[in-house]
C-alpha cells in the first residue's frame, strides 16, 4: 500500500475511520523530488489530499481546526473540483508530513508593506514559499491557510477527478471528455453512473494529468456559506479534543512546573501527594513534577500537595521593572527602520505621546493538554497543535525515540490563537508516557498552570511624535520597543537564531497605507526573557493600537473628523483600504450625529493582507459605559465562505476588545499574578456589542481572516472612549481608566 | 465506597471518592468527554450539565452531594436540548466548539424555565458561559430561534 495509505491508517488509529482498500491520490508524486519549486502548476499536484475508500470520500486537510473553519473551507476547495457530495464527505486532519508545508508563510518575508507589494515581489515570495517546503513548516498560523491552499487543494481535487474519469472512460470504452461527474459519481452520456469508490483503486495508479481549474463562475461550493464539516460533532459533544481520547487502562496526569519563569526546582517531597486517595505516582520533570492518578481531580489535588523547593527566576522583580527594561531598548540603536520617509528630524513635533500595552495570555478555552501512549517502543500522541512536524520532533526527543517511532494525531483544538504552535505540553506528555511505558496517560493542565505558563503577547512601549498642518498630518514618527516575538518563537520552532530587521516587531505600524510626508517607524528590540510567542495578530496586536490611537490624536489635533482625516491620508495610498473606511462609515452611520450619551471611535489596520476597519459605539448607562455596537468592514479579496469570514471577524474583534478592556498579565518575582478567569476574563454575552460585518471583495489579492479583526478593535475602543469622555487613554487595559460594564 | 449515579437515563457505578467533582466523574471515570473543563472555579461554564433538570457547574458539584439524575450534552433528544442543537446547526454557532456543550446545556435550562426569553433574560442566563472564540451573536440568535421553533411545536430536530 502507498505511503499515504500507511500514514493515514496509522493516523486513524483513534478509531474515527478505517481505511479499507482505500486509494490515495498523489502517492507517486510525493516521492519524486520537486523539479522546479517555482512552478506552482506542477507543485500543486504533489500533495495527497484525497482518499476514496468503501465509506466514500475523505478529504485530508493538513491544517489545524481551531475554530477558524479551516477544515470546511479547505475541504471545499478539493470537493469543488472533485465533484464530491458535500453532505457525505469526511474531513480528516493530515499527518505530519513535509508535503503539507505552508508556502504562504513566506508571504511576509519581504521587508515590504503588503499593500505596496508589486507583482514581482509577489512572485518572489511565491519562490520563497516553495523553498519553505524544504523546511517543511506545516504551520497553521499567520492567517495563511486558505491563501496557501487555494490553488494546491483545488488542483488536488481536479486531478483526482480526471484520474477517476479516465478509468471510467476505459471501462465504458468511450472518451473521458464525454463524461460528467457529480456527487462522487462519474456519469456517462447514456445516464449510466459509476461510483468513485469503484474506480478509485485503479485511478490511483494513473499519471497525474494537467488540468485547468474551473472559473469561479462555475463554482457550486466555493463562495457560499457551507454547513461546517465540524458543526454536528461540536453541538453533540462528539468532537474530540486532546484530552477526550479514551484508551484502555487510561491514567490521568497533570503537571506543576516552576511558576517563577526561568527558575527551576531544587527538590521535592512527594509523600503528601502519594498519601492522597487516587494518586499513583509523582514524576520528576526537571523544572517541575507530574502526578499520575486515577482521575484528573486526584492528579490536580496531588500536584498541589507535593512540597516543592523552587529556585528563583532571574526576571526583574515586578512589572514596573520589566517596563523599565523594555524602555531601555530606546537607548540602543533601532533594529529596524522599515518606514523612513521624508525628513522627520527636521519637523518639530507638536504632539508627543508615550503608549504602553501589557503582557497578555492566550487563555484558550481548552487548557493545554495531550494524550500519550508508549507501547512496545512506539509512542502515539494526540495533541491539538499548530505545527505537527515540530511537535513530533519534540515528542521523539522527549521520549528518547527516533522520529519514525512516533505517531502524532491532531484532534480539534479548543482554541489556538498562536498558543498551540508551542511544544511544551507535547514534550511533557511524551516524557510522562515514556516514564510509564505501556500505560496511556491523559495530561490536563489546570487553568492556573495554563495562565502561568503561557508564551505571552509581549508588553510593548511606543514613543510617538507627530505634527499637523492645514488639516493634514505632516509628521508621524514612532519608536516601538518590545522583546521580539519573531526571534523568540521562530527560534524555538526552527532552532535557528534570526538576525536582521525584525518585521514582525513593527508590523501594524510601518506598513499602514497612509500618505504622510514625514513618516518613520523604528523598532527597538528589548532584552527581556519573559517567554513570549505568537498571539492572535502578533505585532499588529500592539502596533495597531499605537498607530491608530496616534492617528486619532493627530486627527483631533488637526480639528478633523477622525474618519474623514483617515480617508484623506489613506485614499492616495490605497483605494482598497479607503474602501473599507468608506464601508464602515456607511454601515455605522458615521455621519449621523449621536446623542451626548453615545460616541463612536474608528480605527483601521491592514494586517495579514486584509485591510479591516472597525467602528465602536459606546453608550453611557447609569454611571457605567457599555460597548453598545461594533461595525467591521474588511476586504480579504475573494471570499470562499462568507459566513466563516463573518464569524472570524466577530471572533477577532471580541478577542481584541476583551484584551483592550481588561486583559493584563503582570508578574511578581517572575510569576504571573493572574491564574484564572476571575483575574483574566474575556467579554461575556452581556457586554459584547451588537456586531455588523461588511465584507468587500475588491482587494486583488487574497488576505487572511483569522487575525485581522483583532488589531483595529483595540484602538477603535480607546478612540471611542476619547470621543465619549475626552480622556485619551494611552495604556491598556481600559478598566484602569474608565468604568465599563464588566 | 461505590456511588450509583444516573447519567442520560443510564445507570453507572463509580468508586471515585465522594469529594470528586461531577465533572471529573463524567469525563475520567465514565468516559463521557462531551462535558468540558475550562477553569475548575465556576467562572467559565464549559462544564455545565443538568442535575435534576437544573443547570449546574459540574466542576462545583461533588459526587457525594449529587441530588438527582444528570443530563449531559450526550443526552440529546429531548426538547429543548434537541431544538437548541438544531438551531445551533442552522446558525453554525460553534467555532473551536470547546465551550459549546456548556453553552447549549445552559441555554437548555433557560428555555425550560422561560420558553420565550428576551435579550436581557438571555444575557442574564448566559453571562457565566465564556466563549473565547466570541460566538455570542450566533448563540443569541440560535437561542431565539430555538425558542420560536419550540413555540411552534417543533424542537424534535
Ligand atoms: S470548569 Fe466549571 S465553570 Fe469552568
Ligand atoms: S467556540 Fe471556542 S470557546 Fe466558544
Short mmCIF file of N, CA and C in Angstrom, two decimals, chain A residues 65-68 226-241 243-246 252 277-278 294-297 300-301 361-367 412-417 442 444-448 535-536 626 643 647-648 650-652 654-655 658-659 676-678 680-691, chain B residues 14-21 24-25 27-46 57 59 62 73-76 81 84-86 88-101 103-104 119-120 122-124 126-141 143-144:
data_model
loop_
_atom_site.label_atom_id
_atom_site.label_comp_id
_atom_site.label_asym_id
_atom_site.label_seq_id
_atom_site.Cartn_x
_atom_site.Cartn_y
_atom_site.Cartn_z
N UNK A 65 -7.80 22.58 12.89
CA UNK A 65 -9.10 23.24 13.05
C UNK A 65 -9.19 23.74 14.49
N UNK A 66 -9.02 25.05 14.63
CA UNK A 66 -9.06 25.62 15.98
C UNK A 66 -10.22 26.57 16.13
N UNK A 67 -11.19 26.43 15.25
CA UNK A 67 -12.37 27.27 15.32
C UNK A 67 -12.53 28.15 14.10
N UNK A 68 -11.43 28.29 13.34
CA UNK A 68 -11.43 29.26 12.26
C UNK A 68 -12.10 28.72 10.99
N UNK A 226 -21.09 27.37 3.58
CA UNK A 226 -21.40 25.93 3.65
C UNK A 226 -21.68 25.52 5.08
N UNK A 227 -22.45 24.45 5.26
CA UNK A 227 -22.53 23.86 6.60
C UNK A 227 -21.14 23.37 6.99
N UNK A 228 -20.65 23.80 8.14
CA UNK A 228 -19.29 23.43 8.53
C UNK A 228 -19.17 21.94 8.79
N UNK A 229 -18.05 21.38 8.37
CA UNK A 229 -17.88 19.94 8.50
C UNK A 229 -17.76 19.51 9.96
N UNK A 230 -17.41 20.44 10.84
CA UNK A 230 -17.21 20.08 12.24
C UNK A 230 -18.41 20.42 13.13
N UNK A 231 -19.47 20.96 12.53
CA UNK A 231 -20.53 21.53 13.37
C UNK A 231 -21.30 20.48 14.17
N UNK A 232 -21.73 19.41 13.48
CA UNK A 232 -22.54 18.44 14.19
C UNK A 232 -21.80 17.83 15.37
N UNK A 233 -20.54 17.49 15.15
CA UNK A 233 -19.76 16.90 16.24
C UNK A 233 -19.66 17.87 17.41
N UNK A 234 -19.57 19.16 17.09
CA UNK A 234 -19.36 20.15 18.14
C UNK A 234 -20.64 20.52 18.89
N UNK A 235 -21.79 20.26 18.32
CA UNK A 235 -23.01 20.57 19.08
C UNK A 235 -23.59 19.34 19.77
N UNK A 236 -22.97 18.20 19.53
CA UNK A 236 -23.47 16.99 20.19
C UNK A 236 -22.46 16.43 21.20
N UNK A 237 -21.38 17.14 21.40
CA UNK A 237 -20.38 16.68 22.37
C UNK A 237 -19.51 15.56 21.85
N UNK A 238 -19.57 15.29 20.55
CA UNK A 238 -18.79 14.18 19.99
C UNK A 238 -17.40 14.61 19.52
N UNK A 239 -17.21 15.91 19.34
CA UNK A 239 -15.92 16.38 18.82
C UNK A 239 -14.82 16.03 19.82
N UNK A 240 -13.74 15.49 19.31
CA UNK A 240 -12.66 15.08 20.21
C UNK A 240 -11.51 16.07 20.21
N UNK A 241 -11.16 16.52 21.41
CA UNK A 241 -10.01 17.39 21.62
C UNK A 241 -8.90 16.53 22.23
N UNK A 243 -7.77 15.97 25.08
CA UNK A 243 -7.99 15.23 26.32
C UNK A 243 -9.31 14.46 26.30
N UNK A 244 -9.81 14.17 25.12
CA UNK A 244 -11.06 13.41 25.03
C UNK A 244 -10.84 12.01 24.49
N UNK A 245 -9.59 11.62 24.39
CA UNK A 245 -9.28 10.32 23.81
C UNK A 245 -9.41 9.27 24.92
N UNK A 246 -10.23 8.29 24.69
CA UNK A 246 -10.43 7.25 25.70
C UNK A 246 -9.66 6.00 25.26
N UNK A 252 -4.54 9.40 34.45
CA UNK A 252 -4.74 10.84 34.31
C UNK A 252 -3.59 11.59 34.98
N UNK A 277 -5.92 9.84 48.29
CA UNK A 277 -6.60 8.79 47.53
C UNK A 277 -6.53 9.06 46.03
N UNK A 278 -6.27 8.02 45.28
CA UNK A 278 -6.28 8.15 43.82
C UNK A 278 -4.97 8.55 43.21
N UNK A 294 -5.83 8.38 39.34
CA UNK A 294 -6.96 7.64 38.74
C UNK A 294 -7.89 8.57 38.01
N UNK A 295 -7.89 9.87 38.36
CA UNK A 295 -8.62 10.85 37.57
C UNK A 295 -7.93 12.20 37.71
N UNK A 296 -8.38 13.14 36.90
CA UNK A 296 -7.69 14.44 36.83
C UNK A 296 -7.81 15.21 38.14
N UNK A 297 -8.95 15.04 38.80
CA UNK A 297 -9.14 15.72 40.08
C UNK A 297 -8.08 15.27 41.09
N UNK A 300 -4.71 16.72 40.16
CA UNK A 300 -4.55 18.14 40.49
C UNK A 300 -4.36 18.31 42.01
N UNK A 301 -5.17 17.60 42.78
CA UNK A 301 -5.01 17.65 44.25
C UNK A 301 -3.61 17.17 44.64
N UNK A 361 -2.14 36.88 28.01
CA UNK A 361 -2.18 35.42 27.89
C UNK A 361 -3.12 35.06 26.73
N UNK A 362 -2.95 33.87 26.18
CA UNK A 362 -3.87 33.42 25.13
C UNK A 362 -5.21 33.02 25.72
N UNK A 363 -5.15 32.33 26.86
CA UNK A 363 -6.36 31.84 27.52
C UNK A 363 -7.29 31.12 26.55
N UNK A 364 -6.74 30.15 25.83
CA UNK A 364 -7.61 29.32 25.00
C UNK A 364 -8.64 28.66 25.91
N UNK A 365 -9.82 28.45 25.37
CA UNK A 365 -10.88 27.89 26.21
C UNK A 365 -10.48 26.52 26.76
N UNK A 366 -9.82 25.74 25.95
CA UNK A 366 -9.33 24.44 26.40
C UNK A 366 -7.92 24.64 26.94
N UNK A 367 -7.71 24.36 28.23
CA UNK A 367 -6.34 24.47 28.74
C UNK A 367 -5.44 23.47 28.00
N UNK A 412 -9.21 18.12 17.28
CA UNK A 412 -9.67 19.52 17.28
C UNK A 412 -8.92 20.30 18.36
N UNK A 413 -8.72 21.59 18.11
CA UNK A 413 -8.09 22.48 19.08
C UNK A 413 -9.17 23.32 19.75
N UNK A 414 -9.18 23.31 21.06
CA UNK A 414 -10.13 24.15 21.78
C UNK A 414 -9.61 25.57 21.88
N UNK A 415 -9.43 26.18 20.71
CA UNK A 415 -8.80 27.49 20.62
C UNK A 415 -7.30 27.34 20.43
N UNK A 416 -6.72 28.19 19.58
CA UNK A 416 -5.27 28.14 19.36
C UNK A 416 -4.68 29.52 19.58
N UNK A 417 -5.07 30.45 18.71
CA UNK A 417 -4.64 31.86 18.80
C UNK A 417 -3.13 31.99 18.80
N UNK A 442 -3.43 10.67 30.06
CA UNK A 442 -4.10 11.89 29.58
C UNK A 442 -3.64 13.03 30.47
N UNK A 444 -3.76 16.82 31.54
CA UNK A 444 -4.60 18.03 31.51
C UNK A 444 -3.98 19.07 32.43
N UNK A 445 -3.76 20.27 31.92
CA UNK A 445 -3.28 21.36 32.76
C UNK A 445 -4.45 22.01 33.48
N UNK A 446 -4.21 22.44 34.69
CA UNK A 446 -5.20 23.28 35.34
C UNK A 446 -5.20 24.63 34.64
N UNK A 447 -6.26 25.41 34.82
CA UNK A 447 -6.28 26.74 34.22
C UNK A 447 -5.13 27.59 34.76
N UNK A 448 -4.84 27.42 36.03
CA UNK A 448 -3.76 28.22 36.62
C UNK A 448 -2.41 27.88 35.98
N UNK A 535 0.65 35.60 19.41
CA UNK A 535 -0.67 35.83 20.00
C UNK A 535 -1.48 36.48 18.89
N UNK A 536 -2.68 36.05 18.73
CA UNK A 536 -3.52 36.49 17.61
C UNK A 536 -3.14 37.88 17.07
N UNK A 626 -21.16 51.19 28.29
CA UNK A 626 -21.42 49.95 27.57
C UNK A 626 -20.81 50.02 26.17
N UNK A 643 -19.90 33.17 5.57
CA UNK A 643 -20.29 33.02 6.98
C UNK A 643 -19.06 32.80 7.86
N UNK A 647 -17.79 35.20 10.86
CA UNK A 647 -17.61 34.75 12.25
C UNK A 647 -16.16 34.95 12.69
N UNK A 648 -15.21 34.85 11.77
CA UNK A 648 -13.82 35.13 12.14
C UNK A 648 -13.61 36.60 12.47
N UNK A 650 -15.90 38.65 13.68
CA UNK A 650 -16.51 38.87 15.00
C UNK A 650 -15.60 38.32 16.09
N UNK A 651 -15.06 37.14 15.84
CA UNK A 651 -14.21 36.48 16.80
C UNK A 651 -12.96 37.31 17.08
N UNK A 652 -12.32 37.78 16.01
CA UNK A 652 -11.12 38.60 16.16
C UNK A 652 -11.42 39.89 16.91
N UNK A 654 -13.86 40.44 19.09
CA UNK A 654 -14.15 40.19 20.51
C UNK A 654 -12.86 39.85 21.26
N UNK A 655 -11.98 39.14 20.60
CA UNK A 655 -10.69 38.81 21.23
C UNK A 655 -9.91 40.10 21.51
N UNK A 658 -11.73 42.19 24.26
CA UNK A 658 -11.51 41.57 25.58
C UNK A 658 -10.16 42.00 26.14
N UNK A 659 -9.14 41.95 25.28
CA UNK A 659 -7.80 42.33 25.72
C UNK A 659 -7.75 43.81 26.08
N UNK A 676 -6.56 32.65 36.75
CA UNK A 676 -7.80 32.06 36.27
C UNK A 676 -8.72 33.18 35.76
N UNK A 677 -9.86 32.81 35.21
CA UNK A 677 -10.72 33.80 34.57
C UNK A 677 -11.19 34.93 35.48
N UNK A 678 -11.39 34.72 36.76
CA UNK A 678 -11.78 35.88 37.57
C UNK A 678 -10.73 37.00 37.50
N UNK A 680 -8.50 37.23 34.80
CA UNK A 680 -8.15 37.47 33.39
C UNK A 680 -9.35 37.01 32.57
N UNK A 681 -10.30 37.89 32.41
CA UNK A 681 -11.57 37.50 31.81
C UNK A 681 -11.64 37.95 30.35
N UNK A 682 -12.64 37.46 29.66
CA UNK A 682 -12.93 37.94 28.31
C UNK A 682 -14.32 38.53 28.31
N UNK A 683 -14.71 39.14 27.19
CA UNK A 683 -16.08 39.63 27.09
C UNK A 683 -17.04 38.46 27.28
N UNK A 684 -18.17 38.77 27.87
CA UNK A 684 -19.25 37.80 28.03
C UNK A 684 -20.40 38.25 27.14
N UNK A 685 -21.45 37.44 27.08
CA UNK A 685 -22.56 37.81 26.20
C UNK A 685 -23.14 39.19 26.57
N UNK A 686 -23.24 39.49 27.87
CA UNK A 686 -23.90 40.74 28.26
C UNK A 686 -23.07 41.99 27.99
N UNK A 687 -21.77 41.87 27.82
CA UNK A 687 -21.01 43.08 27.49
C UNK A 687 -20.37 43.04 26.11
N UNK A 688 -20.80 42.08 25.30
CA UNK A 688 -20.37 42.04 23.91
C UNK A 688 -21.28 42.95 23.09
N UNK A 689 -20.72 43.76 22.24
CA UNK A 689 -21.57 44.65 21.44
C UNK A 689 -22.38 43.89 20.39
N UNK A 690 -23.42 44.53 19.90
CA UNK A 690 -24.09 44.03 18.69
C UNK A 690 -23.15 44.35 17.53
N UNK A 691 -22.92 43.35 16.69
CA UNK A 691 -21.86 43.49 15.68
C UNK A 691 -22.43 43.41 14.27
N UNK B 14 -19.65 4.05 40.41
CA UNK B 14 -18.26 4.52 40.45
C UNK B 14 -17.74 4.45 41.87
N UNK B 15 -16.45 4.14 42.03
CA UNK B 15 -15.86 4.15 43.36
C UNK B 15 -14.93 5.34 43.53
N UNK B 16 -15.14 6.39 42.72
CA UNK B 16 -14.40 7.64 42.94
C UNK B 16 -14.78 8.18 44.32
N UNK B 17 -13.85 8.93 44.96
CA UNK B 17 -14.14 9.46 46.29
C UNK B 17 -15.29 10.47 46.22
N UNK B 18 -16.06 10.59 47.31
CA UNK B 18 -17.25 11.45 47.29
C UNK B 18 -16.92 12.93 47.06
N UNK B 19 -15.68 13.33 47.31
CA UNK B 19 -15.36 14.75 47.07
C UNK B 19 -14.97 15.02 45.62
N UNK B 20 -14.98 13.98 44.77
CA UNK B 20 -14.62 14.19 43.36
C UNK B 20 -15.71 15.00 42.66
N UNK B 21 -15.35 16.09 42.01
CA UNK B 21 -16.37 16.85 41.28
C UNK B 21 -17.00 16.01 40.17
N UNK B 24 -15.26 15.50 36.78
CA UNK B 24 -14.20 14.50 36.58
C UNK B 24 -14.75 13.10 36.66
N UNK B 25 -15.85 12.92 37.35
CA UNK B 25 -16.51 11.61 37.32
C UNK B 25 -17.00 11.34 35.90
N UNK B 27 -16.07 12.80 33.00
CA UNK B 27 -15.02 12.75 31.97
C UNK B 27 -14.08 11.57 32.14
N UNK B 28 -13.59 11.38 33.36
CA UNK B 28 -12.50 10.43 33.56
C UNK B 28 -12.99 9.05 34.01
N UNK B 29 -13.99 9.04 34.88
CA UNK B 29 -14.43 7.75 35.42
C UNK B 29 -15.43 7.08 34.48
N UNK B 30 -16.31 7.88 33.84
CA UNK B 30 -17.34 7.29 32.99
C UNK B 30 -17.02 7.43 31.50
N UNK B 31 -16.01 8.22 31.16
CA UNK B 31 -15.65 8.36 29.74
C UNK B 31 -16.60 9.23 28.94
N UNK B 32 -17.41 10.04 29.63
CA UNK B 32 -18.31 10.94 28.90
C UNK B 32 -17.60 12.29 28.74
N UNK B 33 -16.91 12.44 27.62
CA UNK B 33 -15.99 13.57 27.48
C UNK B 33 -16.64 14.79 26.81
N UNK B 34 -17.93 14.71 26.53
CA UNK B 34 -18.59 15.87 25.91
C UNK B 34 -18.63 17.07 26.85
N UNK B 35 -18.60 16.84 28.14
CA UNK B 35 -18.58 17.91 29.13
C UNK B 35 -17.14 18.36 29.33
N UNK B 36 -16.90 19.69 29.29
CA UNK B 36 -15.52 20.17 29.22
C UNK B 36 -15.06 20.86 30.49
N UNK B 37 -13.75 20.82 30.68
CA UNK B 37 -13.10 21.52 31.78
C UNK B 37 -12.50 22.82 31.24
N UNK B 38 -12.85 23.94 31.91
CA UNK B 38 -12.27 25.21 31.47
C UNK B 38 -11.55 25.96 32.57
N UNK B 39 -12.06 25.88 33.80
CA UNK B 39 -11.47 26.71 34.86
C UNK B 39 -11.43 26.01 36.21
N UNK B 40 -12.44 25.18 36.49
CA UNK B 40 -12.48 24.50 37.78
C UNK B 40 -12.95 25.38 38.93
N UNK B 41 -13.30 26.64 38.64
CA UNK B 41 -13.69 27.55 39.72
C UNK B 41 -15.03 28.25 39.44
N UNK B 42 -15.88 27.62 38.66
CA UNK B 42 -17.23 28.15 38.39
C UNK B 42 -17.22 29.47 37.63
N UNK B 43 -16.18 29.72 36.84
CA UNK B 43 -16.16 31.02 36.17
C UNK B 43 -16.20 30.95 34.65
N UNK B 44 -16.39 29.76 34.08
CA UNK B 44 -16.41 29.72 32.61
C UNK B 44 -17.61 29.00 32.02
N UNK B 45 -18.24 28.11 32.77
CA UNK B 45 -19.44 27.43 32.28
C UNK B 45 -19.21 26.29 31.30
N UNK B 46 -17.96 25.99 30.97
CA UNK B 46 -17.69 24.92 29.99
C UNK B 46 -18.18 23.56 30.50
N UNK B 57 -22.73 23.93 37.42
CA UNK B 57 -21.33 23.81 37.01
C UNK B 57 -20.82 22.50 37.61
N UNK B 59 -18.05 21.25 37.75
CA UNK B 59 -16.77 21.31 38.47
C UNK B 59 -16.98 21.65 39.94
N UNK B 62 -19.93 18.04 44.05
CA UNK B 62 -19.21 16.84 44.46
C UNK B 62 -20.08 15.61 44.24
N UNK B 73 -24.44 16.81 27.51
CA UNK B 73 -24.62 17.11 26.09
C UNK B 73 -24.87 15.84 25.28
N UNK B 74 -24.33 14.72 25.75
CA UNK B 74 -24.54 13.46 25.02
C UNK B 74 -25.97 12.95 25.19
N UNK B 75 -26.71 13.57 26.13
CA UNK B 75 -28.06 13.10 26.39
C UNK B 75 -29.04 13.36 25.27
N UNK B 76 -28.77 14.31 24.43
CA UNK B 76 -29.54 14.59 23.22
C UNK B 76 -31.06 14.57 23.38
N UNK B 81 -33.35 20.54 24.43
CA UNK B 81 -31.98 20.27 24.00
C UNK B 81 -31.91 20.05 22.49
N UNK B 84 -32.41 23.16 20.53
CA UNK B 84 -31.23 24.02 20.57
C UNK B 84 -30.13 23.48 19.67
N UNK B 85 -29.93 22.19 19.70
CA UNK B 85 -28.87 21.64 18.86
C UNK B 85 -29.15 21.89 17.39
N UNK B 86 -30.42 21.78 16.99
CA UNK B 86 -30.66 22.03 15.57
C UNK B 86 -30.58 23.52 15.26
N UNK B 88 -28.49 25.45 16.72
CA UNK B 88 -27.03 25.65 16.69
C UNK B 88 -26.48 25.25 15.31
N UNK B 89 -27.06 24.22 14.72
CA UNK B 89 -26.64 23.81 13.37
C UNK B 89 -27.07 24.88 12.35
N UNK B 90 -28.29 25.35 12.46
CA UNK B 90 -28.78 26.34 11.49
C UNK B 90 -27.94 27.61 11.55
N UNK B 91 -27.57 28.01 12.74
CA UNK B 91 -26.79 29.25 12.88
C UNK B 91 -25.29 29.01 12.86
N UNK B 92 -24.90 27.74 12.69
CA UNK B 92 -23.47 27.43 12.57
C UNK B 92 -22.68 28.12 13.70
N UNK B 93 -23.12 27.86 14.92
CA UNK B 93 -22.63 28.62 16.06
C UNK B 93 -21.18 28.32 16.40
N UNK B 94 -20.81 27.06 16.45
CA UNK B 94 -19.52 26.70 17.04
C UNK B 94 -18.33 27.16 16.21
N UNK B 95 -17.33 27.63 16.89
CA UNK B 95 -16.03 27.83 16.22
C UNK B 95 -15.11 26.71 16.72
N UNK B 96 -14.27 26.98 17.73
CA UNK B 96 -13.47 25.85 18.21
C UNK B 96 -14.37 24.80 18.85
N UNK B 97 -15.50 25.23 19.36
CA UNK B 97 -16.50 24.30 19.87
C UNK B 97 -16.33 23.92 21.33
N UNK B 98 -15.21 24.29 21.92
CA UNK B 98 -14.90 23.77 23.25
C UNK B 98 -15.89 24.24 24.32
N UNK B 99 -16.41 25.45 24.18
CA UNK B 99 -17.36 25.97 25.18
C UNK B 99 -18.78 25.54 24.89
N UNK B 100 -19.00 24.95 23.72
CA UNK B 100 -20.39 24.85 23.23
C UNK B 100 -21.26 23.85 23.99
N UNK B 101 -20.67 22.77 24.49
CA UNK B 101 -21.50 21.85 25.29
C UNK B 101 -22.10 22.62 26.45
N UNK B 103 -22.51 25.89 26.73
CA UNK B 103 -23.44 26.92 26.27
C UNK B 103 -24.81 26.30 26.00
N UNK B 104 -24.80 25.15 25.32
CA UNK B 104 -26.07 24.52 24.95
C UNK B 104 -26.80 24.04 26.20
N UNK B 119 -33.92 39.63 25.37
CA UNK B 119 -32.47 39.80 25.35
C UNK B 119 -31.84 39.91 26.74
N UNK B 120 -32.38 40.78 27.61
CA UNK B 120 -31.77 40.86 28.95
C UNK B 120 -31.84 39.52 29.70
N UNK B 122 -31.74 36.55 28.30
CA UNK B 122 -30.69 35.70 27.70
C UNK B 122 -29.32 36.12 28.25
N UNK B 123 -29.10 37.44 28.29
CA UNK B 123 -27.83 37.95 28.85
C UNK B 123 -27.61 37.44 30.26
N UNK B 124 -28.65 37.54 31.07
CA UNK B 124 -28.52 37.16 32.47
C UNK B 124 -28.23 35.67 32.61
N UNK B 126 -26.89 33.61 30.37
CA UNK B 126 -25.71 33.10 29.67
C UNK B 126 -24.41 33.77 30.14
N UNK B 127 -24.51 34.71 31.06
CA UNK B 127 -23.33 35.50 31.46
C UNK B 127 -22.21 34.69 32.06
N UNK B 128 -22.52 33.51 32.61
CA UNK B 128 -21.47 32.70 33.23
C UNK B 128 -20.73 31.83 32.24
N UNK B 129 -21.17 31.85 30.99
CA UNK B 129 -20.56 30.97 29.98
C UNK B 129 -19.62 31.76 29.08
N UNK B 130 -18.35 31.55 29.29
CA UNK B 130 -17.34 32.25 28.50
C UNK B 130 -17.15 31.54 27.15
N UNK B 131 -16.96 32.33 26.11
CA UNK B 131 -16.56 31.77 24.82
C UNK B 131 -15.38 32.59 24.33
N UNK B 132 -14.20 32.01 24.37
CA UNK B 132 -13.02 32.77 23.96
C UNK B 132 -12.99 32.99 22.44
N UNK B 133 -13.78 32.20 21.68
CA UNK B 133 -13.85 32.43 20.24
C UNK B 133 -14.83 33.54 19.91
N UNK B 134 -15.65 33.94 20.87
CA UNK B 134 -16.57 35.04 20.61
C UNK B 134 -17.74 34.69 19.71
N UNK B 135 -18.44 33.63 20.05
CA UNK B 135 -19.59 33.21 19.23
C UNK B 135 -20.91 33.76 19.75
N UNK B 136 -20.86 34.78 20.59
CA UNK B 136 -22.06 35.22 21.30
C UNK B 136 -23.23 35.62 20.39
N UNK B 137 -22.95 36.34 19.29
CA UNK B 137 -24.05 36.76 18.41
C UNK B 137 -24.81 35.55 17.91
N UNK B 138 -24.06 34.56 17.49
CA UNK B 138 -24.68 33.37 16.93
C UNK B 138 -25.43 32.59 18.02
N UNK B 139 -24.88 32.58 19.22
CA UNK B 139 -25.56 31.88 20.32
C UNK B 139 -26.90 32.55 20.60
N UNK B 140 -26.88 33.88 20.68
CA UNK B 140 -28.13 34.60 20.96
C UNK B 140 -29.17 34.31 19.88
N UNK B 141 -28.74 34.39 18.63
CA UNK B 141 -29.66 34.15 17.53
C UNK B 141 -30.21 32.73 17.59
N UNK B 143 -30.53 30.77 20.22
CA UNK B 143 -31.46 30.59 21.35
C UNK B 143 -32.84 31.15 20.98
N UNK B 144 -32.84 32.34 20.38
CA UNK B 144 -34.12 32.94 19.98
C UNK B 144 -34.83 32.08 18.96
#
